[in-house]
PDB file of C-alpha atoms in Angstrom:
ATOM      1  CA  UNK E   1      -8.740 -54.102  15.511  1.00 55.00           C
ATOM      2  CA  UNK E   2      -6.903 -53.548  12.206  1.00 59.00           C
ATOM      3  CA  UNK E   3      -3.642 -50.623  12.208  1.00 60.00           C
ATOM      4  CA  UNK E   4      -6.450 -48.770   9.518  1.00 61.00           C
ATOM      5  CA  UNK E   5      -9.585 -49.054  11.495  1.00 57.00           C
ATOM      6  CA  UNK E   6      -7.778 -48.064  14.992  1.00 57.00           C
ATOM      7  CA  UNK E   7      -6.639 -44.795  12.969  1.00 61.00           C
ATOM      8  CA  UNK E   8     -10.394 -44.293  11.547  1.00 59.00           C
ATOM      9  CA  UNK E   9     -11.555 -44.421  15.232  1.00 70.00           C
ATOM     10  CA  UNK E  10      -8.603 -42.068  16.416  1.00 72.00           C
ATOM     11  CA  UNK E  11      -9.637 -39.520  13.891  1.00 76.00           C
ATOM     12  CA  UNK E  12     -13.367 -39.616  14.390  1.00 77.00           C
ATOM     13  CA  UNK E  13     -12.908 -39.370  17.797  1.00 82.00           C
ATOM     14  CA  UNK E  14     -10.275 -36.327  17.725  1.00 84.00           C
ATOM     15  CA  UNK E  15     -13.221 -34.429  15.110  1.00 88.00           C
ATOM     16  CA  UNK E  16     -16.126 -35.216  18.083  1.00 91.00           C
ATOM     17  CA  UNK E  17     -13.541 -33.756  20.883  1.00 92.00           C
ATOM     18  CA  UNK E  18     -12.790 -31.171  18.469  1.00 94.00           C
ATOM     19  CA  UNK E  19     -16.471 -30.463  17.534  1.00 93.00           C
ATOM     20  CA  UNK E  20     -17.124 -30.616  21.334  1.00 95.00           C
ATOM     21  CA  UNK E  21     -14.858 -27.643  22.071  1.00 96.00           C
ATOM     22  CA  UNK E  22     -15.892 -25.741  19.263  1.00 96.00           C
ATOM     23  CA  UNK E  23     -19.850 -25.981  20.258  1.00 95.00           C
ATOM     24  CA  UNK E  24     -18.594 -25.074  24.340  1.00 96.00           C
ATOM     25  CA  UNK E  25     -17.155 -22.171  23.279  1.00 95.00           C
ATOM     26  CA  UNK E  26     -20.343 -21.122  20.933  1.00 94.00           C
ATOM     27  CA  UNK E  27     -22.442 -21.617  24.733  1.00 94.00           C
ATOM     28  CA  UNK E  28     -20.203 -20.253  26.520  1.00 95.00           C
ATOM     29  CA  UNK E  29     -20.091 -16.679  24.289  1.00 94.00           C
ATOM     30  CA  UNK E  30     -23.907 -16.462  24.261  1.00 91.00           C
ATOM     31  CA  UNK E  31     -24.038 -15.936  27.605  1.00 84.00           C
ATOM     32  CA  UNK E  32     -21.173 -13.901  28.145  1.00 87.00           C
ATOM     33  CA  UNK E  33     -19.420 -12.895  25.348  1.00 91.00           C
ATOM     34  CA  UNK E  34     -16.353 -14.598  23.653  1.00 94.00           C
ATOM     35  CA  UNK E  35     -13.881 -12.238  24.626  1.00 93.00           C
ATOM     36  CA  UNK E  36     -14.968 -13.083  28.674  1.00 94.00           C
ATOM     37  CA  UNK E  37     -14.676 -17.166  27.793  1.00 94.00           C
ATOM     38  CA  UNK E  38     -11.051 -18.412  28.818  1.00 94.00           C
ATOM     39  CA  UNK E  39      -9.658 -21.698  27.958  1.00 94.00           C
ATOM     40  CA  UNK E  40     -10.220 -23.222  30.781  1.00 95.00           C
ATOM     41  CA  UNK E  41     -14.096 -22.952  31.041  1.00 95.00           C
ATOM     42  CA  UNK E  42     -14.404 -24.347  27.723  1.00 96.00           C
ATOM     43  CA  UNK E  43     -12.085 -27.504  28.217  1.00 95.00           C
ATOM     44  CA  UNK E  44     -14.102 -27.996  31.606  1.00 95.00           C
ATOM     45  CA  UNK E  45     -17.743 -27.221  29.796  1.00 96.00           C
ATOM     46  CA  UNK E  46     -16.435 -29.441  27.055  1.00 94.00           C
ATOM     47  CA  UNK E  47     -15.039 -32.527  29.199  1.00 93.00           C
ATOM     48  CA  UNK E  48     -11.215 -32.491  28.260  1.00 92.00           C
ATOM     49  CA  UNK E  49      -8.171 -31.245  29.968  1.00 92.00           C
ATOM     50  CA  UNK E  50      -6.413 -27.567  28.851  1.00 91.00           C
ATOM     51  CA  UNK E  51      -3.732 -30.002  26.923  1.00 92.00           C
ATOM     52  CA  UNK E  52      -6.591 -31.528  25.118  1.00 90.00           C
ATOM     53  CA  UNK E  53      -7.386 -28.546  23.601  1.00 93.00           C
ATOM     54  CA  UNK E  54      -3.992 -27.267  22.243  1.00 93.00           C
ATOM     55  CA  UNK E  55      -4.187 -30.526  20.216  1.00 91.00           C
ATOM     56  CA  UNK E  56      -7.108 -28.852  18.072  1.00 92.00           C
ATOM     57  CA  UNK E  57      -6.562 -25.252  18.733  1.00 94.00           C
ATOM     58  CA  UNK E  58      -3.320 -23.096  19.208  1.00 92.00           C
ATOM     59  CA  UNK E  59      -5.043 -20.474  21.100  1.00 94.00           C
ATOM     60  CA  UNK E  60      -8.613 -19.042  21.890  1.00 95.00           C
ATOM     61  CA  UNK E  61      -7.923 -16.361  19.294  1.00 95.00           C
ATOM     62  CA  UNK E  62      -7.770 -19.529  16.672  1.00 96.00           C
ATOM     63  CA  UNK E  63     -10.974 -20.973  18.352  1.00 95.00           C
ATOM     64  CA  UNK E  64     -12.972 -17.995  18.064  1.00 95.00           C
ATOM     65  CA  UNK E  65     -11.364 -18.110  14.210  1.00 96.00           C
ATOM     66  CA  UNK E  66     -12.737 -21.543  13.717  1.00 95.00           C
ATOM     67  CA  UNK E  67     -16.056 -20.236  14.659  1.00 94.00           C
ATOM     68  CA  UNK E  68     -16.195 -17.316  12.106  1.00 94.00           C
ATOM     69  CA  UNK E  69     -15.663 -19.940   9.470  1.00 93.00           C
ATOM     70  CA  UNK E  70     -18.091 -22.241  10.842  1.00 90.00           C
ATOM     71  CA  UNK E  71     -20.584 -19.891  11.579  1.00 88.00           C
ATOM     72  CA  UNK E  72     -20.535 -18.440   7.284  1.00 86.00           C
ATOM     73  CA  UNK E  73     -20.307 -21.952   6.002  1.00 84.00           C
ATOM     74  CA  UNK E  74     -23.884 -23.106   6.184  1.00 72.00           C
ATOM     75  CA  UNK E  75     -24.933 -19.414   4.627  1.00 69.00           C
ATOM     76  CA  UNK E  76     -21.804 -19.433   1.802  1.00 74.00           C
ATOM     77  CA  UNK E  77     -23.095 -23.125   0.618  1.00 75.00           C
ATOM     78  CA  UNK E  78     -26.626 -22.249   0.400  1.00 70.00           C
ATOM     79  CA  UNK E  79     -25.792 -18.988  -1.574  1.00 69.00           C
ATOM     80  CA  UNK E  80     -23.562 -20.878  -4.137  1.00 71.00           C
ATOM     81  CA  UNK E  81     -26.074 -23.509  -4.154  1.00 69.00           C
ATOM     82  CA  UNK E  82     -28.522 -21.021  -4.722  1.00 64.00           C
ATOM     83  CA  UNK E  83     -26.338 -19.103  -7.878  1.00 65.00           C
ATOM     84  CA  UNK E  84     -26.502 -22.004  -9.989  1.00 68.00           C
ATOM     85  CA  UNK E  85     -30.115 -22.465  -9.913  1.00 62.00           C
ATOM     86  CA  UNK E  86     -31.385 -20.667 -13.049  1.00 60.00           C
ATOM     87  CA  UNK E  87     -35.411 -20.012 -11.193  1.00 60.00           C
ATOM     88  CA  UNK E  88     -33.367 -17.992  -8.029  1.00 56.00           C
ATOM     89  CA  UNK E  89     -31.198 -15.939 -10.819  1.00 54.00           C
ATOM     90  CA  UNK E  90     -34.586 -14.799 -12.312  1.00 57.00           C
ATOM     91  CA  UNK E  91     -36.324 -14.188  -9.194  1.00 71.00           C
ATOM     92  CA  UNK E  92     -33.132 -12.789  -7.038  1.00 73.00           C
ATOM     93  CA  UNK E  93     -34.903 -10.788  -4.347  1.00 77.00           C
ATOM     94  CA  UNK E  94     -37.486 -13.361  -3.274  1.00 78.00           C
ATOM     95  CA  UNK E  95     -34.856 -15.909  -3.539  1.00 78.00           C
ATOM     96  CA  UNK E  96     -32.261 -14.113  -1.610  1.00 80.00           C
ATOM     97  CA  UNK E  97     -34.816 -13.109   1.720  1.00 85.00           C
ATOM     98  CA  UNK E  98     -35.981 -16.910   1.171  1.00 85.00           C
ATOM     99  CA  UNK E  99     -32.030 -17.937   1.535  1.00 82.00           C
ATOM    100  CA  UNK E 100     -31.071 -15.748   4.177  1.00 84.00           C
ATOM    101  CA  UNK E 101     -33.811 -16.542   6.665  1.00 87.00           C
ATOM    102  CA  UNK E 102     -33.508 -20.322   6.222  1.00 85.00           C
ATOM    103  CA  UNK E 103     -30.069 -20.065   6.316  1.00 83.00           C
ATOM    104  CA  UNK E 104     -30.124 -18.136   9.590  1.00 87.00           C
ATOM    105  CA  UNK E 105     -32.945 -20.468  11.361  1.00 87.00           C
ATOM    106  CA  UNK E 106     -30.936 -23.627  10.615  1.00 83.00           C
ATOM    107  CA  UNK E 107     -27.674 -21.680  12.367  1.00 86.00           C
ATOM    108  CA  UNK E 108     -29.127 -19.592  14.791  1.00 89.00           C
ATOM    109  CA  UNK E 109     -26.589 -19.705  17.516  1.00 90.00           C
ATOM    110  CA  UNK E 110     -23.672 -18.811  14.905  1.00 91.00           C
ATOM    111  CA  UNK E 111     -25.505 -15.764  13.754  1.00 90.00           C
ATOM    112  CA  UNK E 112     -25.964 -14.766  17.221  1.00 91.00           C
ATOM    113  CA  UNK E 113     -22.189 -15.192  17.474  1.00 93.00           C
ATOM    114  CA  UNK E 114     -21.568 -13.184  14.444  1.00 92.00           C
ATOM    115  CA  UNK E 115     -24.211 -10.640  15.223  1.00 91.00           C
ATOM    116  CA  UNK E 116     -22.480  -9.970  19.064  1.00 91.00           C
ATOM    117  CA  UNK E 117     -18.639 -10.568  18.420  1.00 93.00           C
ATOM    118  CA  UNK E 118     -19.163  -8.163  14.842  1.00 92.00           C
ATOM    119  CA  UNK E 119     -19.204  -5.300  17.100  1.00 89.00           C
ATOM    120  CA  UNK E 120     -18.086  -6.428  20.485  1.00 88.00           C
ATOM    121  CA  UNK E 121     -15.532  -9.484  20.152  1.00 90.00           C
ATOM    122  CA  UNK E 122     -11.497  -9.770  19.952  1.00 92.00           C
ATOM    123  CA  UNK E 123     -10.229  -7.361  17.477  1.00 95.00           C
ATOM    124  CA  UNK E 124      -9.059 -10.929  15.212  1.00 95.00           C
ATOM    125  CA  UNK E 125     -12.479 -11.992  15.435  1.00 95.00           C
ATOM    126  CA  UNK E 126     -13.945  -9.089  14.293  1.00 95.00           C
ATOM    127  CA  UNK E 127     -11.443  -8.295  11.926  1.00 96.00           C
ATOM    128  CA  UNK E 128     -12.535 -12.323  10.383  1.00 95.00           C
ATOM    129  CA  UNK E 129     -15.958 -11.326  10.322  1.00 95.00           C
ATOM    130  CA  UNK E 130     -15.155  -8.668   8.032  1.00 94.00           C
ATOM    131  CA  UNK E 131     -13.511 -10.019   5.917  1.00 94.00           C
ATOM    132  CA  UNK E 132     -15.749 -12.888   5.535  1.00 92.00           C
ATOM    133  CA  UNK E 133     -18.334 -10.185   5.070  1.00 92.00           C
ATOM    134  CA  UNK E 134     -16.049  -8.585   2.292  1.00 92.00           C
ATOM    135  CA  UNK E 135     -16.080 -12.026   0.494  1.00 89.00           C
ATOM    136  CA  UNK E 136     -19.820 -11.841   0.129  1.00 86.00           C
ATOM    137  CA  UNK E 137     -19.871  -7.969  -1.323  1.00 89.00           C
ATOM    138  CA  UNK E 138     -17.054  -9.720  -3.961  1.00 89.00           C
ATOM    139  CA  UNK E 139     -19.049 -12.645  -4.231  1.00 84.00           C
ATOM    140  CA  UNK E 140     -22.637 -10.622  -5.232  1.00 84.00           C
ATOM    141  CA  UNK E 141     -20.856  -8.204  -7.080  1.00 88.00           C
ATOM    142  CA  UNK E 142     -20.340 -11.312  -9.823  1.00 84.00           C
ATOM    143  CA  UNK E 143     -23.907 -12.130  -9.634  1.00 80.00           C
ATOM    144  CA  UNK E 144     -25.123  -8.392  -9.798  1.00 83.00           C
ATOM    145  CA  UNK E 145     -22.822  -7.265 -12.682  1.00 84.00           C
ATOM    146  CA  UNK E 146     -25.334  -9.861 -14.798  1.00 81.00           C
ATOM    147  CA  UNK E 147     -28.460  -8.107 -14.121  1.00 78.00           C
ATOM    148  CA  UNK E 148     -30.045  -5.732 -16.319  1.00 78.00           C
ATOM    149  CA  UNK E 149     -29.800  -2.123 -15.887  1.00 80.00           C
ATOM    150  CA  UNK E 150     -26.039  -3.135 -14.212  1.00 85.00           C
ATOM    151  CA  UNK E 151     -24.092  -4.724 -16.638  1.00 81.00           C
ATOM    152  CA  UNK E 152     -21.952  -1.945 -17.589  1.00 84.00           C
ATOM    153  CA  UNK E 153     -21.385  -0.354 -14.041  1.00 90.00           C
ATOM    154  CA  UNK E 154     -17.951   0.108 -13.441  1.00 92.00           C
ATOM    155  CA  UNK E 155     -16.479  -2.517 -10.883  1.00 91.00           C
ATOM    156  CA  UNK E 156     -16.758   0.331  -8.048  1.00 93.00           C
ATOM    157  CA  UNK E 157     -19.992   1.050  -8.558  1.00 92.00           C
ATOM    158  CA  UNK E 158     -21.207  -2.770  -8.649  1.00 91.00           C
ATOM    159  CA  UNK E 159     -18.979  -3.323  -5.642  1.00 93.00           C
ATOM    160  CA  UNK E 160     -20.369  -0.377  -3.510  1.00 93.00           C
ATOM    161  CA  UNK E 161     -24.329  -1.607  -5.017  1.00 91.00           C
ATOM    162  CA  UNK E 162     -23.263  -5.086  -3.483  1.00 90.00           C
ATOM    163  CA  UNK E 163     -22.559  -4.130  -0.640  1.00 93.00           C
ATOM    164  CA  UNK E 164     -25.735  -2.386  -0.170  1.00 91.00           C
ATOM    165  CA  UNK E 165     -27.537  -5.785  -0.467  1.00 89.00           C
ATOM    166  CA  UNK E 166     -24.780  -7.274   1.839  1.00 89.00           C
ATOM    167  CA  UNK E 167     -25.627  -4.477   4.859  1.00 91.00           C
ATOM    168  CA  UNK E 168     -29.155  -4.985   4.239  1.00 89.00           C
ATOM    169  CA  UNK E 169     -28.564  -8.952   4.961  1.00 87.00           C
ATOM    170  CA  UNK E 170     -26.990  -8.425   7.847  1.00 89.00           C
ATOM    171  CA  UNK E 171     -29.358  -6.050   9.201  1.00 91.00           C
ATOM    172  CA  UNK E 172     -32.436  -8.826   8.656  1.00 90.00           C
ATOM    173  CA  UNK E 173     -30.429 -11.930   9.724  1.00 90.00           C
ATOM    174  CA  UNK E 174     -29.855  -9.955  12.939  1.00 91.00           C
ATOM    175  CA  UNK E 175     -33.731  -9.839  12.982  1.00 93.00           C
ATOM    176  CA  UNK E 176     -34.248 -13.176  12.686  1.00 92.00           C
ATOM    177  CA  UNK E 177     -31.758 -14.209  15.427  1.00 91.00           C
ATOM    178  CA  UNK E 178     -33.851 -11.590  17.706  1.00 90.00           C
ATOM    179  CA  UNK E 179     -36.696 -13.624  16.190  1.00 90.00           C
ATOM    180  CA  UNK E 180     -38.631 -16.082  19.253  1.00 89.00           C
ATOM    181  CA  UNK E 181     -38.988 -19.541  17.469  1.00 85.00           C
ATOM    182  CA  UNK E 182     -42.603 -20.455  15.880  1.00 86.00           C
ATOM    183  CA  UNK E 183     -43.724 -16.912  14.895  1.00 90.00           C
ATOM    184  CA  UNK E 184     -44.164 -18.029  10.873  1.00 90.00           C
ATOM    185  CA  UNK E 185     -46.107 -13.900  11.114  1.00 92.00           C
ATOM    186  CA  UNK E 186     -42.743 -12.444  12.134  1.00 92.00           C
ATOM    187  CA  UNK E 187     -40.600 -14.582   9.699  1.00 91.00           C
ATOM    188  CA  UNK E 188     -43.000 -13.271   6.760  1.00 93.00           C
ATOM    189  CA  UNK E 189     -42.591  -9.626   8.196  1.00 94.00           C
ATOM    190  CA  UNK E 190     -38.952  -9.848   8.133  1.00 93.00           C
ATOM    191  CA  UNK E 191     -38.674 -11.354   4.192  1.00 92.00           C
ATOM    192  CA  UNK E 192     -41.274  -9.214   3.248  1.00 93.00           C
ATOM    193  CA  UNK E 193     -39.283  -6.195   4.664  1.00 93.00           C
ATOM    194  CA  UNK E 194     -35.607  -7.302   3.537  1.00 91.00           C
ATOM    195  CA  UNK E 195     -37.455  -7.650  -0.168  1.00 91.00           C
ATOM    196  CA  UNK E 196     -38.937  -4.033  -0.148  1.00 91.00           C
ATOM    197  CA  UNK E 197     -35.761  -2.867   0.815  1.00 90.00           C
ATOM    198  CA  UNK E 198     -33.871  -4.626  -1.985  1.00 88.00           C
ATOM    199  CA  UNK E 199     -36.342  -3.507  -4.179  1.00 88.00           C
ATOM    200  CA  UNK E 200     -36.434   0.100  -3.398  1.00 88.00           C
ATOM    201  CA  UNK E 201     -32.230  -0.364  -4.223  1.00 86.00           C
ATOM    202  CA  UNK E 202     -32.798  -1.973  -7.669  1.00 84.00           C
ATOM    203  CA  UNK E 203     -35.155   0.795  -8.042  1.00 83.00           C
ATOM    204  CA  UNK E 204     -32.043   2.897  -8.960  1.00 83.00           C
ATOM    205  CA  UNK E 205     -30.405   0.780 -11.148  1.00 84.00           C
ATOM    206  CA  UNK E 206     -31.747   1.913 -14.143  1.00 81.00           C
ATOM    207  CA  UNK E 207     -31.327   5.600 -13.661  1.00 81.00           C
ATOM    208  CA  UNK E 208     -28.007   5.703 -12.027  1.00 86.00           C
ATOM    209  CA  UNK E 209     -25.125   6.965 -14.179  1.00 85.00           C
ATOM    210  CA  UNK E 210     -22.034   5.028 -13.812  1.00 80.00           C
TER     211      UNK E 210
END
């Protein structure tokens, strides 16, 4: 084998050892929390020796890190995706339930992750969650500050509206994690309830004095 192919192999094999550990300690944290996970179950559930680990992660406080990101990725492409379609700009709150609860059934485990260790995990993993969470509000906010009714809020004002749509997605992706699988009646229930409550906030827009 060629110098460039044995380094190909190397480095798909160090991602699937590193991909390995990453979905152990996911497991692992659904059934007892990450904080209660040590190092060692999660080399042993994921088939490599402690040493093998530090080659990917410096600690378990960076592994549970690496999970925050992981866990927002699939829902930050699917919103950005999402922003540059003009039909979901002009139809925002059935688009956005639509998003969320796809986005949340294709990742269910790292919702559950964020939904426990929000409240309950490490202090650093919390404190990543939140600010992951603050990159959404900041992230809406730009969207928001182009619909009518909005578009000459002061920043505040759009920020703290944002952030009313942000609480209300967490609240319903929670919902959906809690959700058993191939109950298409609860899914509609949920959608149906995050866009009534997005509605009843745009409901304000046009009377609220900035």
């Amino acid at each position: 084998m060629s110098e460039p192919a044995q380094s190909a192999s190397r480095q798909v094999q160090k991602e699937r050892t590193r991909q390995a550990i990453l979905a152990s300690a996911l497991e692992l944290s659904h059934e007892q929390g990450f904080a209660q996970v040590s190092l060692r179950q999660v080399s042993r559930h994921a088939g490599v020796v402690p040493t093998a680990f530090y080659r990917h992660f410096e600690s378990m406080d960076k592994l549970g890190l690496a999970l925050v990101e992981q866990s927002f990725s699939t829902l930050r492409r699917m919103i950005r995706d999402a922003q540059r379609d003009p039909h979901v700009f002009d139809n925002i709150i059935d688009a956005a339930a639509d998003v969320l609860v796809e986005a949340v059934k294709q990742s269910k485990a790292h919702f559950a992750f964020v939904a426990r260790e929000r409240v309950g995990g490490p202090e650093v993993v919390r404190t990543a969650i939140r600010h992951e969470l603050d990159l959404f509000v900041s992230e809406l906010a730009v969207v928001l500050a182009r619909l009518p009714n909005i578009e000459n809020w002061s920043t505040e004002d759009v920020q703290m509206v944002s952030r009313l749509f942000v609480r209300n997605m967490v609240s319903n992706a929670e919902e959906v994690v809690e959700m058993p699988d191939g109950r298409p009646d609860l899914e509609e229930k949920i959608k149906e309830g995050a866009r009534r409550q997005m509605r009843l906030i745009v409901v304000g827009f046009r009377d609220w004095r900035s």
